[in-house]
Coordinates of C-alpha atoms in Angstrom, one line a residue:
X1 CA -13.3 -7.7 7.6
X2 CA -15.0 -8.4 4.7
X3 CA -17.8 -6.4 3.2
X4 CA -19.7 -4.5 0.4
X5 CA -18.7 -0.6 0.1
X6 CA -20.7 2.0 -1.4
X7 CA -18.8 5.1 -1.3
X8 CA -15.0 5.7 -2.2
X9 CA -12.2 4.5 0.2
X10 CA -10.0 7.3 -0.6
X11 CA -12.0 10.5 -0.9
X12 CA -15.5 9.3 0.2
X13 CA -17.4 10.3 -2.4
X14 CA -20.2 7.6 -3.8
X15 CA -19.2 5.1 -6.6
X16 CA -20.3 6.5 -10.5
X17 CA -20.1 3.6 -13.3
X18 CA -19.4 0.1 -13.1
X19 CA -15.9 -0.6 -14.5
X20 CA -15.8 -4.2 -14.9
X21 CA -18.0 -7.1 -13.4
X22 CA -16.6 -10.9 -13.0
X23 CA -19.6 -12.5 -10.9
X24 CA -18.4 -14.6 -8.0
X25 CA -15.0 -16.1 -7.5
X26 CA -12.7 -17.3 -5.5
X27 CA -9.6 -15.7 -3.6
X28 CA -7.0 -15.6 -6.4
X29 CA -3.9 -16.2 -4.3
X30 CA -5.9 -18.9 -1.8
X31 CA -4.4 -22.2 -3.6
X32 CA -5.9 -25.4 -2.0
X33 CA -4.2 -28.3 -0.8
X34 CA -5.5 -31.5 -2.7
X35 CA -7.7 -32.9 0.1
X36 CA -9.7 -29.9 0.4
X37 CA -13.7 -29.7 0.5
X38 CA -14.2 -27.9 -3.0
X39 CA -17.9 -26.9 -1.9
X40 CA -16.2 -25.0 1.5
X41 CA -14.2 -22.8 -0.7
X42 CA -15.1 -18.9 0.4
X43 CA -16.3 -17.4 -3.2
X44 CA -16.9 -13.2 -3.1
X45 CA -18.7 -10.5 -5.3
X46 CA -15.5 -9.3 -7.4
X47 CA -16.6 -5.9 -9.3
X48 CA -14.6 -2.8 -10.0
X49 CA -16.4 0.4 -9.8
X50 CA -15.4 4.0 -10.2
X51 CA -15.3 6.5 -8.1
X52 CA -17.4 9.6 -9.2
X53 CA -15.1 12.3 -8.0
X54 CA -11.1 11.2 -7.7
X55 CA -11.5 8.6 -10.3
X56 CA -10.4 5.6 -8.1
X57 CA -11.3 2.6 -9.8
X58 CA -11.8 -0.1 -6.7
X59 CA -13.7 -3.1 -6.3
X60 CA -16.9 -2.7 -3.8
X61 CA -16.6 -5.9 -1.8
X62 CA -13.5 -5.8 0.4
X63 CA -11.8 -9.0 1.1
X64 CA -10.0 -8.9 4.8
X65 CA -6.6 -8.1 4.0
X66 CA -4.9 -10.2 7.0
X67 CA -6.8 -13.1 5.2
X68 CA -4.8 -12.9 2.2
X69 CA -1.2 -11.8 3.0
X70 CA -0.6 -13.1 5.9
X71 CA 0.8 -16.1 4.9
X72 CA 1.5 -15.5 0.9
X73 CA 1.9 -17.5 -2.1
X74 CA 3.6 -15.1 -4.3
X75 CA 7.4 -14.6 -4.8
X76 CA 8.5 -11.9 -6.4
X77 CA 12.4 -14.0 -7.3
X78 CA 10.5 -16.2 -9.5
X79 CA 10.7 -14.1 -12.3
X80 CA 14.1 -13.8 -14.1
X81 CA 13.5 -10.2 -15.5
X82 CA 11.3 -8.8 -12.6
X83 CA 14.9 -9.1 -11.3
X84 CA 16.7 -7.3 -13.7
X85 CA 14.4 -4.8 -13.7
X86 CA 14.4 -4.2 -9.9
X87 CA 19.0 -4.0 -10.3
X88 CA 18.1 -2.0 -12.8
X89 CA 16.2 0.5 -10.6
X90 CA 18.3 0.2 -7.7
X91 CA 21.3 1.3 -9.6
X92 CA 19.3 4.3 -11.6
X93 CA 18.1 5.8 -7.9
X94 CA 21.4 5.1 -6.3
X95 CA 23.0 7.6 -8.7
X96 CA 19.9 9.6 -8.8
X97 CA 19.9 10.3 -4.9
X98 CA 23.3 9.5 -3.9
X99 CA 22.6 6.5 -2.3
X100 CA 25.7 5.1 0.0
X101 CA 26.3 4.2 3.6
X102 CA 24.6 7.0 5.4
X103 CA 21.7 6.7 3.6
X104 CA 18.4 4.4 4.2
X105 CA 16.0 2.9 2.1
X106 CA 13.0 1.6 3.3
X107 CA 10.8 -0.8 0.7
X108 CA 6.9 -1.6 1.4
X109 CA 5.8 -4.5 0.5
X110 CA 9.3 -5.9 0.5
X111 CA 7.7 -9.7 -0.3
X112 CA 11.4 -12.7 -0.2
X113 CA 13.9 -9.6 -0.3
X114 CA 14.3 -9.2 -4.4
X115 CA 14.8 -5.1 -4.7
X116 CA 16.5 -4.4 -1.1
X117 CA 19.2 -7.4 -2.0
X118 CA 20.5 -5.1 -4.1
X119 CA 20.9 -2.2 -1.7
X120 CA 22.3 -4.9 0.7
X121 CA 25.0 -5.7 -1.5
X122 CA 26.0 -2.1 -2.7
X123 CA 26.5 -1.2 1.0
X124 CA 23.4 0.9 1.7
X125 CA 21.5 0.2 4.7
X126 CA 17.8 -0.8 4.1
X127 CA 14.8 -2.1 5.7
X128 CA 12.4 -4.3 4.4
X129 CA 8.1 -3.9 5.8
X130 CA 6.4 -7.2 4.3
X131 CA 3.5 -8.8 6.3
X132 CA 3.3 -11.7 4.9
X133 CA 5.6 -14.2 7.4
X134 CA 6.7 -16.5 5.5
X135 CA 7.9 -14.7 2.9
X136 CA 9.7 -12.0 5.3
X137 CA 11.6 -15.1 6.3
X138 CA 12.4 -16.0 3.0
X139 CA 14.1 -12.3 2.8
X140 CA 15.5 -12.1 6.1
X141 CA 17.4 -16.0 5.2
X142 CA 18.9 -13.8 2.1
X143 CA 20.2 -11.4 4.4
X144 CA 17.6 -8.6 4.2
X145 CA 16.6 -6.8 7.3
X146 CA 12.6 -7.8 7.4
X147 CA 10.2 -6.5 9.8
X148 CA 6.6 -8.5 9.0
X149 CA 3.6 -5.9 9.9
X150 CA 1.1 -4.3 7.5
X151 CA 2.1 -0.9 7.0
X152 CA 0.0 1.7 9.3
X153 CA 0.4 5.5 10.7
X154 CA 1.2 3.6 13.7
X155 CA 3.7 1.3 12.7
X156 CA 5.4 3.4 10.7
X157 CA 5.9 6.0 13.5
X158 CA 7.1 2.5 15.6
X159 CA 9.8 2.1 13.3
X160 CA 11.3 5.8 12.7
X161 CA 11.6 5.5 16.7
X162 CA 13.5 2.2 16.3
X163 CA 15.4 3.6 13.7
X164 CA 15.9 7.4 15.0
X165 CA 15.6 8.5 11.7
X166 CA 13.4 8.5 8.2
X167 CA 14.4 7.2 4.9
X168 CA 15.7 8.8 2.4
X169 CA 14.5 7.1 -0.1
X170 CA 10.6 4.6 0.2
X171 CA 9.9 2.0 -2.2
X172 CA 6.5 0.7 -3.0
X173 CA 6.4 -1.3 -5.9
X174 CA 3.0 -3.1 -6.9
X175 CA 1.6 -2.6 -3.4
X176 CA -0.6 0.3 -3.8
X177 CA -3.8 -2.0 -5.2
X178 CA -2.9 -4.2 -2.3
X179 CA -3.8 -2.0 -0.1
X180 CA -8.0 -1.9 1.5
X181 CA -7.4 1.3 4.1
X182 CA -5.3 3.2 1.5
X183 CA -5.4 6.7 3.0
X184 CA -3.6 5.1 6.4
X185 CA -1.1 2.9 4.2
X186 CA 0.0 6.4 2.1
X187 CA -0.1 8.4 6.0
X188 CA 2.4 5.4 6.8
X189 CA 4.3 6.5 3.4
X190 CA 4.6 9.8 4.4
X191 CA 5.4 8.8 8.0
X192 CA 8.8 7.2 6.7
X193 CA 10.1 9.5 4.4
X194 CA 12.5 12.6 5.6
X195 CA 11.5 15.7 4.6
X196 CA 13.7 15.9 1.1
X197 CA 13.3 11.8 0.5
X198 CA 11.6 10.4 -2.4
X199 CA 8.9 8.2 -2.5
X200 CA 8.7 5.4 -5.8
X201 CA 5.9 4.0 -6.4
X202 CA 5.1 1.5 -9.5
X203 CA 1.9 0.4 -10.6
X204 CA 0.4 -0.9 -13.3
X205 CA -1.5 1.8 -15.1
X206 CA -4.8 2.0 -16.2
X207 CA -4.8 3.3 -19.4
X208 CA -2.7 0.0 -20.3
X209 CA -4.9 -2.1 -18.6
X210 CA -8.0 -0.6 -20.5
X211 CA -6.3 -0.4 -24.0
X212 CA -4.9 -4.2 -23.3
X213 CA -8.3 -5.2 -22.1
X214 CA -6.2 -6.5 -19.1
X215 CA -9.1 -7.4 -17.1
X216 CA -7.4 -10.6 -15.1
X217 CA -5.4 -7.9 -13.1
X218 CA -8.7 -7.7 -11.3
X219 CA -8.9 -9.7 -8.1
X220 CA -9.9 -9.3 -4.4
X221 CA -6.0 -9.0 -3.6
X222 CA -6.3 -6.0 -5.7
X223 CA -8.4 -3.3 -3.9
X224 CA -7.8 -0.6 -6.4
X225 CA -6.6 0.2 -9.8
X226 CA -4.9 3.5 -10.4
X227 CA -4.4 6.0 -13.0
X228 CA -2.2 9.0 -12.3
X229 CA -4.9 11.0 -12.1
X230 CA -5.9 9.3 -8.8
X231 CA -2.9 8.8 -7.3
X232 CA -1.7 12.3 -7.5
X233 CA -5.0 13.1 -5.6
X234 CA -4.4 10.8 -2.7
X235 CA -1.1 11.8 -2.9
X236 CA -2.1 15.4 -2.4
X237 CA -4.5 14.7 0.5
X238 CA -1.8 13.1 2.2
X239 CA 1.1 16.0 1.6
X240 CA 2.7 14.2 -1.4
X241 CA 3.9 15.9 -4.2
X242 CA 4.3 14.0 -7.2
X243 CA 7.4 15.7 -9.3
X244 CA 7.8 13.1 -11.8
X245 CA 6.9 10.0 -14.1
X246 CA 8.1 7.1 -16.2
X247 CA 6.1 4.4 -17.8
X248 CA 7.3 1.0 -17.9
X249 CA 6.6 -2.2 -19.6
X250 CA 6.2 -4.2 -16.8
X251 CA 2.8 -5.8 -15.7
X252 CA 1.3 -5.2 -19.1
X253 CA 2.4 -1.5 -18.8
X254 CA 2.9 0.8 -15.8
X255 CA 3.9 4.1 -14.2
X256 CA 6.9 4.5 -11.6
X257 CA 5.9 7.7 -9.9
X258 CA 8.2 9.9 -8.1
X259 CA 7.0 12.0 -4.7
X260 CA 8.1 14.0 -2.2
X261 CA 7.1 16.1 1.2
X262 CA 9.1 18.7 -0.3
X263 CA 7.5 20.4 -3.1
X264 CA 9.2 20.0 -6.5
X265 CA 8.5 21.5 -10.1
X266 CA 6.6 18.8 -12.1
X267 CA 8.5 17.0 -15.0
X268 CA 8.3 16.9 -18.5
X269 CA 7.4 13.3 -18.5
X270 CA 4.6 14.2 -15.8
X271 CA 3.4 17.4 -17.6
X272 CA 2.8 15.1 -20.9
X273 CA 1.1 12.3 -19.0
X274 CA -1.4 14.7 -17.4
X275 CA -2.0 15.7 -20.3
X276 CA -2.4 12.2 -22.4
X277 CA -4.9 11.1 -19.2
X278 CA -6.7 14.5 -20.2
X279 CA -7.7 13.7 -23.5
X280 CA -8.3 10.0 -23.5
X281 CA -11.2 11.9 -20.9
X282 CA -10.2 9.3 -17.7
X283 CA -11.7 12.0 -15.3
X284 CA -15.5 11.6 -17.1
X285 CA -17.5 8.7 -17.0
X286 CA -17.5 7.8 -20.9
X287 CA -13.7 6.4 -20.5
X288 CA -14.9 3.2 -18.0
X289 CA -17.6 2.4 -20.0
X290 CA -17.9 -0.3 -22.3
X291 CA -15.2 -2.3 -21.1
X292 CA -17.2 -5.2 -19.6
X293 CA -18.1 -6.0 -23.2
X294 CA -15.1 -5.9 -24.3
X295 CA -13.6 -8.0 -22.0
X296 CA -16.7 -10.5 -22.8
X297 CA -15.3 -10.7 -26.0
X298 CA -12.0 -12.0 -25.0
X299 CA -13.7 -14.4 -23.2
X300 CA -16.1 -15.9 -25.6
X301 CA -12.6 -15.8 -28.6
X302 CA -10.9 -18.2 -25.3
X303 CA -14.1 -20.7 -25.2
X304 CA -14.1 -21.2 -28.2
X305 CA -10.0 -21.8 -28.9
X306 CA -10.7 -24.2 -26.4
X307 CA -13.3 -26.1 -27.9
X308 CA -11.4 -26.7 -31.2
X309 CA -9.1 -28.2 -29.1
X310 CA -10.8 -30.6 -27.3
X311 CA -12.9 -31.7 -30.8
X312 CA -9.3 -31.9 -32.3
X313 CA -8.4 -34.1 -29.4
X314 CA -5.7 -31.8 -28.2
X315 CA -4.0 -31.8 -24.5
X316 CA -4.2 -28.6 -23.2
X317 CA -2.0 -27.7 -20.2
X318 CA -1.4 -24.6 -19.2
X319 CA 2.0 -22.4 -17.2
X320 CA 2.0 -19.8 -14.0
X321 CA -0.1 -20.4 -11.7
X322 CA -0.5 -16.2 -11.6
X323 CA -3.6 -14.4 -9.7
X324 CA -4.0 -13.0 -13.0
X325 CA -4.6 -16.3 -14.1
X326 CA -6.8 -17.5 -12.0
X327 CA -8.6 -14.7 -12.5
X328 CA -9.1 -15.6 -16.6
X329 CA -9.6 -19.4 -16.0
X330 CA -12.6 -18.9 -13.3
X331 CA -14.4 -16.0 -15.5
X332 CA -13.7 -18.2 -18.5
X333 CA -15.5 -21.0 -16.2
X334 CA -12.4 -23.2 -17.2
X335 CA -12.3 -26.2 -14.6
X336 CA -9.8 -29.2 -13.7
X337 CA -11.4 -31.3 -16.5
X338 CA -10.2 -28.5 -18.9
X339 CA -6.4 -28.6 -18.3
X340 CA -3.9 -31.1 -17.2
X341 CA -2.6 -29.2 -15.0
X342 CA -0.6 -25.8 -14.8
X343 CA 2.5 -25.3 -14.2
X344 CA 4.7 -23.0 -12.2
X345 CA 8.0 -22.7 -10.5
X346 CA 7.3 -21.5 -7.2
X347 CA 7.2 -24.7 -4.6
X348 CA 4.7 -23.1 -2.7
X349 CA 2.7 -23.0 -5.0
X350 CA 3.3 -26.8 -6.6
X351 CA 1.2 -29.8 -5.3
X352 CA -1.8 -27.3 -4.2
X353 CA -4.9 -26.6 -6.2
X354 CA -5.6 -23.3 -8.2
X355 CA -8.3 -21.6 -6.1
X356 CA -11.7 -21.9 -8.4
X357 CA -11.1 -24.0 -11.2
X358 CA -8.9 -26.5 -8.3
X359 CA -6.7 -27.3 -11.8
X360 CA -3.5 -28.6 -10.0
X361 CA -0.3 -27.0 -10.1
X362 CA 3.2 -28.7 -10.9
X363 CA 6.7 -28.4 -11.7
X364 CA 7.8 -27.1 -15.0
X365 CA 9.3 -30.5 -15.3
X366 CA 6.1 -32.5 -14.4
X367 CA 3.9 -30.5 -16.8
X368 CA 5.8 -31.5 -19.6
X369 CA 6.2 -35.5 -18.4
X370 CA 2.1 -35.0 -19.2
X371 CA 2.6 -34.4 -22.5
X372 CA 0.7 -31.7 -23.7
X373 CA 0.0 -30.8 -27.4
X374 CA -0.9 -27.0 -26.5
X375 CA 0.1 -25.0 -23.4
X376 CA -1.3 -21.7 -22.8
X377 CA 0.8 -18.9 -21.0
X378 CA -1.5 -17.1 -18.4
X379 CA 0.9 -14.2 -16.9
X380 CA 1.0 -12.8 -20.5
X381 CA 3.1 -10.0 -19.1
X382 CA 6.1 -12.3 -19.1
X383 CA 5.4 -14.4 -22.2
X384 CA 8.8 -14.3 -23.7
X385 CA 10.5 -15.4 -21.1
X386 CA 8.3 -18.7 -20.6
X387 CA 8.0 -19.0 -24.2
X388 CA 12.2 -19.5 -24.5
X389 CA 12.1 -21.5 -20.8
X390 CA 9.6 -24.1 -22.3
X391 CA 11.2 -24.2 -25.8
X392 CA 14.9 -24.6 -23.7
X393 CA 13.4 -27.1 -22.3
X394 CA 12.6 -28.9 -25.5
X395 CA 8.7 -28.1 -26.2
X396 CA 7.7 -28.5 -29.9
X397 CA 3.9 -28.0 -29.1
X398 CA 1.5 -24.9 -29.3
X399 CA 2.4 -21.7 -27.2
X400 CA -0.6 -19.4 -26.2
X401 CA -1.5 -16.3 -24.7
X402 CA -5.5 -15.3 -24.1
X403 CA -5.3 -11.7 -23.2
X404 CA -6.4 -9.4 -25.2
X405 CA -6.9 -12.1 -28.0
X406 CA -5.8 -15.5 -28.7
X407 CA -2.2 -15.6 -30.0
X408 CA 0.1 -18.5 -30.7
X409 CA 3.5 -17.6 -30.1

């Protein structure tokens, strides 16, 4: 159901400052088909808050979650070096653990299959939860085992009893802001993991987002934004020991955070990042405040790069039809009259409309048939690798990224 909150879904303890406030907007993820009723489009309140005693940041209007993932638009194999950073992983834990035949790995949000294909292949029996349908049967046609149910205390104990045994090792990769009832989806964590597995978990971090001034990572899909400072509290309340830490460059900058059941001496690498979170003060209100103005100013530097370029004449088009930036167009009030259209590779995405600004999406390949002078590049997360697809593909025109400031690549 959907609904305004006033205290904490973790720890229940009532909201403190505002984090970041984007008025109204539509579901990010909810493309439209073309003949839809623009005016009938659901719009919601989309503000994050904090929370004044674990430091959750979360938004306080819930969007239902079966609304949004049940049938999904997102892919995670659309991005080339997502992938490489997933075989990456799965070949750094398989050492790390001894991963081989008698072990299992269980993944949480397992979206078309991208991360357990490589277990798959290496021999090591896995299981994919991912309750989006259509997408489980993306993964299930690439030969991963996909069971398509939101992750509960109840469904994970339904599964260990399919199974007759827990995993050694859980992944949950960019799930965990995904997530509205997030002290029964980390119960369900717990529920699948044997008492010596490890749980990795990767999401991006808030210190990045804040220094980035990655305010387009907010949207209703994302329930809650996490520092470690949070997450090692709800992991505690749930019997989760966090041991260790890495941060990553993915998503604009993240943490992959290692926990057990089993208590474990805390890392280096988490010893120093306890310590960074410390003094940049993320457990007092000062830290979360002041970063709807700047994020006003990213918006206001966008309007007006945009403006020059329709005085100059200039066809602006624009590539990924991301949540993030759907996000940025509809608080930049961008609409189809703005763009020519975005483009994106996913063909589930491609002949629909973007949800708020209803710009249309396209292939790659029709995008450029439109001739456009400028593009800009909304998942700026993954700029370089659009930046040399576009120029492979024989673009001579302007390449642009909006977040944290206009850049031409």
């Amino acid at each position: 159901m959907s609904g305004t909150i006033t205290h904490c879904r973790a720890c229940g303890a009532p909201f403190g400052p505002v984090f970041c406030d984007l008025g109204v907007m539509a579901v990010a993820n909810s493309y439209l088909p073309p003949e839809a009723d623009p005016a009938a489009e659901p719009r919601f309140p989309l503000r994050a808050v904090v929370c004044s005693d674990c430091r959750m940041v979360q938004l306080d209007h819930v969007v239902d979650a079966h609304g949004i993932f049940r049938d999904y638009a997102y892919f995670s194999s659309a991005s080339s070096s997502w992938l490489k950073h997933c075989l990456n992983f799965c070949t750094a834990m398989t050492d790390r653990l001894d991963l081989g035949p008698q072990s299992l790995v269980i993944e949480v949000a397992s979206n078309d299959g991208y991360l357990l294909k490589n277990f798959v292949a290496a021999g090591v029996p896995c299981l994919g939860i991912e309750p989006a349908e259509n997408v489980a049967t993306v993964a299930r046609a690439a030969g991963v085992p996909t069971e398509a149910v939101f992750l509960t205390p109840d469904s994970a104990a339904a599964i260990v009893q399919r199974l007759g045994r827990q995993a050694d090792l859980v992944v949950a990769n960019n799930v965990l802001a995904h997530v509205p009832d997030i002290n029964g989806f980390t119960q369900g964590l717990a529920a699948l993991l044997a008492p010596e597995g490890v749980l990795s978990v990767e999401a991006p971090h808030l210190l990045a987002q804040v220094d980035g001034v990655q305010f387009d990572t907010i949207y209703h899909e994302h329930y809650a934004y996490w520092s470690l400072l949070a997450v090692e509290h709800l992991f505690t309340r749930h019997g989760l020991t966090v041991f260790d830490v890495e941060t990553l460059p993915t998503h604009g900058g993240s943490l992959r955070i290692l926990a057990s059941p089993s208590p474990r001496p805390a890392s280096a690498a988490l010893r120093g990042l306890r310590q960074l979170e410390a003094a940049r003060g993320l457990a007092s209100d000062a830290f979360y405040q002041g970063f709807g103005a700047r994020v006003a100013g990213v918006l206001s530097g966008f309007r007006d790069w945009l403006a020059v370029q329709k005085r100059r004449g200039r066809r602006v088009a624009a590539y990924g039809a991301a949540a993030k930036g759907n996000t940025f167009l509809n608080a930049a009030g961008v609409t189809a009259g703005d763009l020519l259209a975005v483009a994106d590779l996913s063909p589930a995405k491609q002949g629909r409309l973007l949800p708020g600004s209803h710009v249309p999406v396209v292939s790659p390949e029709a995008v450029l048939a439109l001739a456009p002078d400028e593009i800009l590049i909304l998942p700026w997360n993954i700029a370089p690798e659009v930046v040399a697809q576009l120029r492979a593909a024989g673009f001579s025109g302007g390449l642009w990224t909006a977040v944290p400031e206009i850049r031409r690549w």
